[in-house]
């Protein structure tokens, strides 16, 4: 099974970016933790981060044959139609992750353009949310009938 992990703008600065909100773990730390878990599940992971909307769209399109997508689109969550359009266009199963509890923050962060086309959201659990998303996506992809 192949799962693509996609991170959007400013997530390359994790570790130093507003640590009280986003935690002290870097994106590389999160990748290592996810790879350790994925190895146990025998899942192939690929990671990509970009600060550019079009590059995120290109990355989704080029993973059209993959089994699943874990996406933290950063601020594009609240502004981009092109990213959910790309996910819907390729029909990849997706889970949306946010490190912070966006629903406890400014109103502009309460709306996600991704929410209608993802299987679900993992929100507010910091880096652990990525690990939960991996388990959730793997679980449903391997035993979809159980919901
Ligand atoms: C974020 C929440 C977004 O509102 C913000 O723009 C981010 C990070 C999160 O992971 O909590 O860049 O997606």
mmCIF file with all atom_site columns, C-alpha atoms in Angstrom, residues 2 6 32 40 43 48 70 110 129-130 133 137:
data_model
loop_
_atom_site.group_PDB
_atom_site.id
_atom_site.type_symbol
_atom_site.label_atom_id
_atom_site.label_alt_id
_atom_site.label_comp_id
_atom_site.label_asym_id
_atom_site.label_entity_id
_atom_site.label_seq_id
_atom_site.pdbx_PDB_ins_code
_atom_site.Cartn_x
_atom_site.Cartn_y
_atom_site.Cartn_z
_atom_site.occupancy
_atom_site.B_iso_or_equiv
_atom_site.pdbx_formal_charge
_atom_site.auth_seq_id
_atom_site.auth_comp_id
_atom_site.auth_asym_id
_atom_site.auth_atom_id
_atom_site.pdbx_PDB_model_num
ATOM 1  C CA . UNK A 1 2   ? 1.237   3.465  -0.908 1.00 0.00 ? 2   UNK A CA 1
ATOM 2  C CA . UNK A 1 6   ? 1.422   16.222 1.633  1.00 0.00 ? 6   UNK A CA 1
ATOM 3  C CA . UNK A 1 32  ? 10.643  9.764  10.927 1.00 0.00 ? 32  UNK A CA 1
ATOM 4  C CA . UNK A 1 40  ? 5.424   -1.894 10.840 1.00 0.00 ? 40  UNK A CA 1
ATOM 5  C CA . UNK A 1 43  ? 3.086   0.816  3.991  1.00 0.00 ? 43  UNK A CA 1
ATOM 6  C CA . UNK A 1 48  ? 6.270   16.298 -0.039 1.00 0.00 ? 48  UNK A CA 1
ATOM 7  C CA . UNK A 1 70  ? -2.744  12.484 4.230  1.00 0.00 ? 70  UNK A CA 1
ATOM 8  C CA . UNK A 1 110 ? -13.168 27.232 11.018 1.00 0.00 ? 110 UNK A CA 1
ATOM 9  C CA . UNK A 1 129 ? -2.535  13.555 14.443 1.00 0.00 ? 129 UNK A CA 1
ATOM 10 C CA . UNK A 1 130 ? -0.364  12.450 11.521 1.00 0.00 ? 130 UNK A CA 1
ATOM 11 C CA . UNK A 1 133 ? -4.313  9.618  10.287 1.00 0.00 ? 133 UNK A CA 1
ATOM 12 C CA . UNK A 1 137 ? -6.400  5.520  6.582  1.00 0.00 ? 137 UNK A CA 1
#
